[in-house]
mmCIF file of C-alpha atoms in Angstrom:
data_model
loop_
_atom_site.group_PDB
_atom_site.id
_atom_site.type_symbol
_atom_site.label_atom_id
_atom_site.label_comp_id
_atom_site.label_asym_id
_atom_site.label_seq_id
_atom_site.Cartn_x
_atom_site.Cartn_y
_atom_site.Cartn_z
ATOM 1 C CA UNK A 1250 -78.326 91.204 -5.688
ATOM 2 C CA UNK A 1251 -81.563 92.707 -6.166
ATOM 3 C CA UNK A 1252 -84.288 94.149 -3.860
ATOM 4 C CA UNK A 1253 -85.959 90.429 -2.940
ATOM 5 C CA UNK A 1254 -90.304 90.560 -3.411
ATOM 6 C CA UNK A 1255 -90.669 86.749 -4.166
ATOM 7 C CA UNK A 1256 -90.343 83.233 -2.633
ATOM 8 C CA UNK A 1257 -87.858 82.542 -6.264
ATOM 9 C CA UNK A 1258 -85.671 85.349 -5.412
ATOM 10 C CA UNK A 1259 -85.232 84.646 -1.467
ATOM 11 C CA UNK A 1260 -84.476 81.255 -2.982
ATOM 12 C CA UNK A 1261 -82.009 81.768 -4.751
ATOM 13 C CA UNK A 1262 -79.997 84.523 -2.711
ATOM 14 C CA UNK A 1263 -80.568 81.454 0.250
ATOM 15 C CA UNK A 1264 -79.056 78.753 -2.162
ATOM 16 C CA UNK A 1265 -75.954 81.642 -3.027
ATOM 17 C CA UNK A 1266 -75.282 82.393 0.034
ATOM 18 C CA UNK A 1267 -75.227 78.516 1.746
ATOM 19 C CA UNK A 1268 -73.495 77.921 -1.669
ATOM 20 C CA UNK A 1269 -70.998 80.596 -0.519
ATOM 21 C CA UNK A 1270 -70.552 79.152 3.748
ATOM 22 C CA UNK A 1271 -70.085 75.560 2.094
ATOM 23 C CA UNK A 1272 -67.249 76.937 -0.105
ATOM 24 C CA UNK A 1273 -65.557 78.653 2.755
ATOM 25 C CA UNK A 1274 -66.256 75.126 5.137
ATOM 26 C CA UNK A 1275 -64.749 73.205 2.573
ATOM 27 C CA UNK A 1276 -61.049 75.647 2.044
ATOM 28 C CA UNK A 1277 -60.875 76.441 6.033
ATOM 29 C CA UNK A 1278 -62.180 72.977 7.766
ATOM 30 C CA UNK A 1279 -62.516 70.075 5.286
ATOM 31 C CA UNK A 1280 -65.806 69.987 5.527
ATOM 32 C CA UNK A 1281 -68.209 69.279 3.052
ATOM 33 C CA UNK A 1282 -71.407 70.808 3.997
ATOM 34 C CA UNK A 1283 -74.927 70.856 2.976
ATOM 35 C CA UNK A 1284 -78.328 72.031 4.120
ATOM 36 C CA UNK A 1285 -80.812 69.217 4.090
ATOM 37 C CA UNK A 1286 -84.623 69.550 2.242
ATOM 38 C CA UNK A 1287 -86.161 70.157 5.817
ATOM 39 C CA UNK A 1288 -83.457 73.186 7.015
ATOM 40 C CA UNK A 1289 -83.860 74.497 3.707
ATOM 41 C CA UNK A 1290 -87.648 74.763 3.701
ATOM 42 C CA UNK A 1291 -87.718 75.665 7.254
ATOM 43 C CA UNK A 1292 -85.387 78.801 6.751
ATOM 44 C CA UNK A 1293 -87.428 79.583 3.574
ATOM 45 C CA UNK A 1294 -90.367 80.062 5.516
ATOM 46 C CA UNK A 1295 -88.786 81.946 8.234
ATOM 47 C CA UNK A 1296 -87.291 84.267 5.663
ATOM 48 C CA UNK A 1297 -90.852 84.696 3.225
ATOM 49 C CA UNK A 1298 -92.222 85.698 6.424
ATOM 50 C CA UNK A 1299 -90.817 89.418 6.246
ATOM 51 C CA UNK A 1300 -93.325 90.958 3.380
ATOM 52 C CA UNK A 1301 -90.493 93.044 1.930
ATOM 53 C CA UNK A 1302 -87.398 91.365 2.778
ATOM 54 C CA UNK A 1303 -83.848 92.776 1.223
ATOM 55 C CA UNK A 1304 -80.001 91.741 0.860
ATOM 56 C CA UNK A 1305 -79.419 92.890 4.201
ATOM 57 C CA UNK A 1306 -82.496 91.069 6.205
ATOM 58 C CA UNK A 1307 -81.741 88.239 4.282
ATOM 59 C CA UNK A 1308 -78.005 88.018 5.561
ATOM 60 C CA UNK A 1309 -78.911 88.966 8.799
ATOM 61 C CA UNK A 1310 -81.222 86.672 9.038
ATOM 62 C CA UNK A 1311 -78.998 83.472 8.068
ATOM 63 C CA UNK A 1312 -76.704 84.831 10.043
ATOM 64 C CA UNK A 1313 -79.093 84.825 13.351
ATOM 65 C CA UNK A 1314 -80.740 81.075 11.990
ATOM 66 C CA UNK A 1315 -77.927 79.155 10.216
ATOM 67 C CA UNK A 1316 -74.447 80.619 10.285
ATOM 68 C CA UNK A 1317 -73.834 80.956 13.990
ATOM 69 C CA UNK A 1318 -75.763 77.977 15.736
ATOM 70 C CA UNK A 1319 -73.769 75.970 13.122
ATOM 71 C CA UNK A 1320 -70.426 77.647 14.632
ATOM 72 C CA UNK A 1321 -71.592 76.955 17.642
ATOM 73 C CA UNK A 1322 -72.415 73.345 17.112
ATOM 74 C CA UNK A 1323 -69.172 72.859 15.479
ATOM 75 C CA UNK A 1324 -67.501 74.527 18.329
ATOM 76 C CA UNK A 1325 -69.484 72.669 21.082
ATOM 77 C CA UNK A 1326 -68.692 69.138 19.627
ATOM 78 C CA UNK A 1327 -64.703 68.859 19.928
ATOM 79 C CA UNK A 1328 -62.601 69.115 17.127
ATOM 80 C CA UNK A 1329 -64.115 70.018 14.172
ATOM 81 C CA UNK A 1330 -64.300 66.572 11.809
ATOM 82 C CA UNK A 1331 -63.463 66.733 8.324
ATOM 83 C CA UNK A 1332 -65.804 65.114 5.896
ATOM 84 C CA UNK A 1333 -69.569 65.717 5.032
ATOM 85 C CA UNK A 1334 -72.253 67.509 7.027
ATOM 86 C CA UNK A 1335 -75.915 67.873 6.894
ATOM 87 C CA UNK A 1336 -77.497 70.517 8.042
ATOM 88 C CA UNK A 1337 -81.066 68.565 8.632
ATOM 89 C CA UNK A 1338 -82.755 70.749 10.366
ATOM 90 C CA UNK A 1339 -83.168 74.718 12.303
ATOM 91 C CA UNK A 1340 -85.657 75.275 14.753
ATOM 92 C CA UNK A 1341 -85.823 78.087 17.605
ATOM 93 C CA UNK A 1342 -85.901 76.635 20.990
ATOM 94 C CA UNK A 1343 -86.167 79.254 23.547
ATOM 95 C CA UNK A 1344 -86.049 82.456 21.447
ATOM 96 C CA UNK A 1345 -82.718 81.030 20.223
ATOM 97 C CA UNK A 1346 -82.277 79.266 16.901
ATOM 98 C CA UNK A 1347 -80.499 75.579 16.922
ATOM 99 C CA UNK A 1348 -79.186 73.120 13.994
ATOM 100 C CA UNK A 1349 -79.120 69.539 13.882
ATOM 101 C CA UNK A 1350 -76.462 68.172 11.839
ATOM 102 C CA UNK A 1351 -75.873 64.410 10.849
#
């Protein structure tokens, strides 16, 4: 991927690498995950914050917002269900970031 200056570029390594965690949901658990409008804009601004952002922030950063509250979600509500999932929302609630999933 290349060195990421613009909102379209963030975008787009965002919507591969979501694209990549709902691939790897659906083999391993079942699940058929998306990231609603609201996460998605939410973690876009988060991540067009940094004024020179690259692969690695990028990751890093999903990884810190999305990927592991997500696990943790998943984790914290029993067994994990098969089926479709929403990501709706991410929001950082006491210096730690959460999701809401319907």
């Amino acid at each position: 991927m290349p060195n990421h200056h613009d909102r379209a570029d963030i975008e787009q390594t965002v919507d591969l690498l979501v694209g990549r965690l709902a691939a790897r949901m659906r083999t391993e658990q079942g699940i058929d995950l998306t990231l609603g409008p609201r996460a998605r804009a939410r973690l876009l601004v988060e991540l067009t914050a940094d004024p020179h952002p690259d692969d690695h922030s990028i990751g890093s950063s999903l990884e810190d917002m999305l990927i592991t509250p997500l696990d943790q979600a998943l984790s914290t509500h029993g067994p994990t269900r098969s089926g479709t999932l929403t990501v709706t929302d991410v929001a950082r609630e006491y210096g730690a970031w959460t999701v809401t999933l319907t």
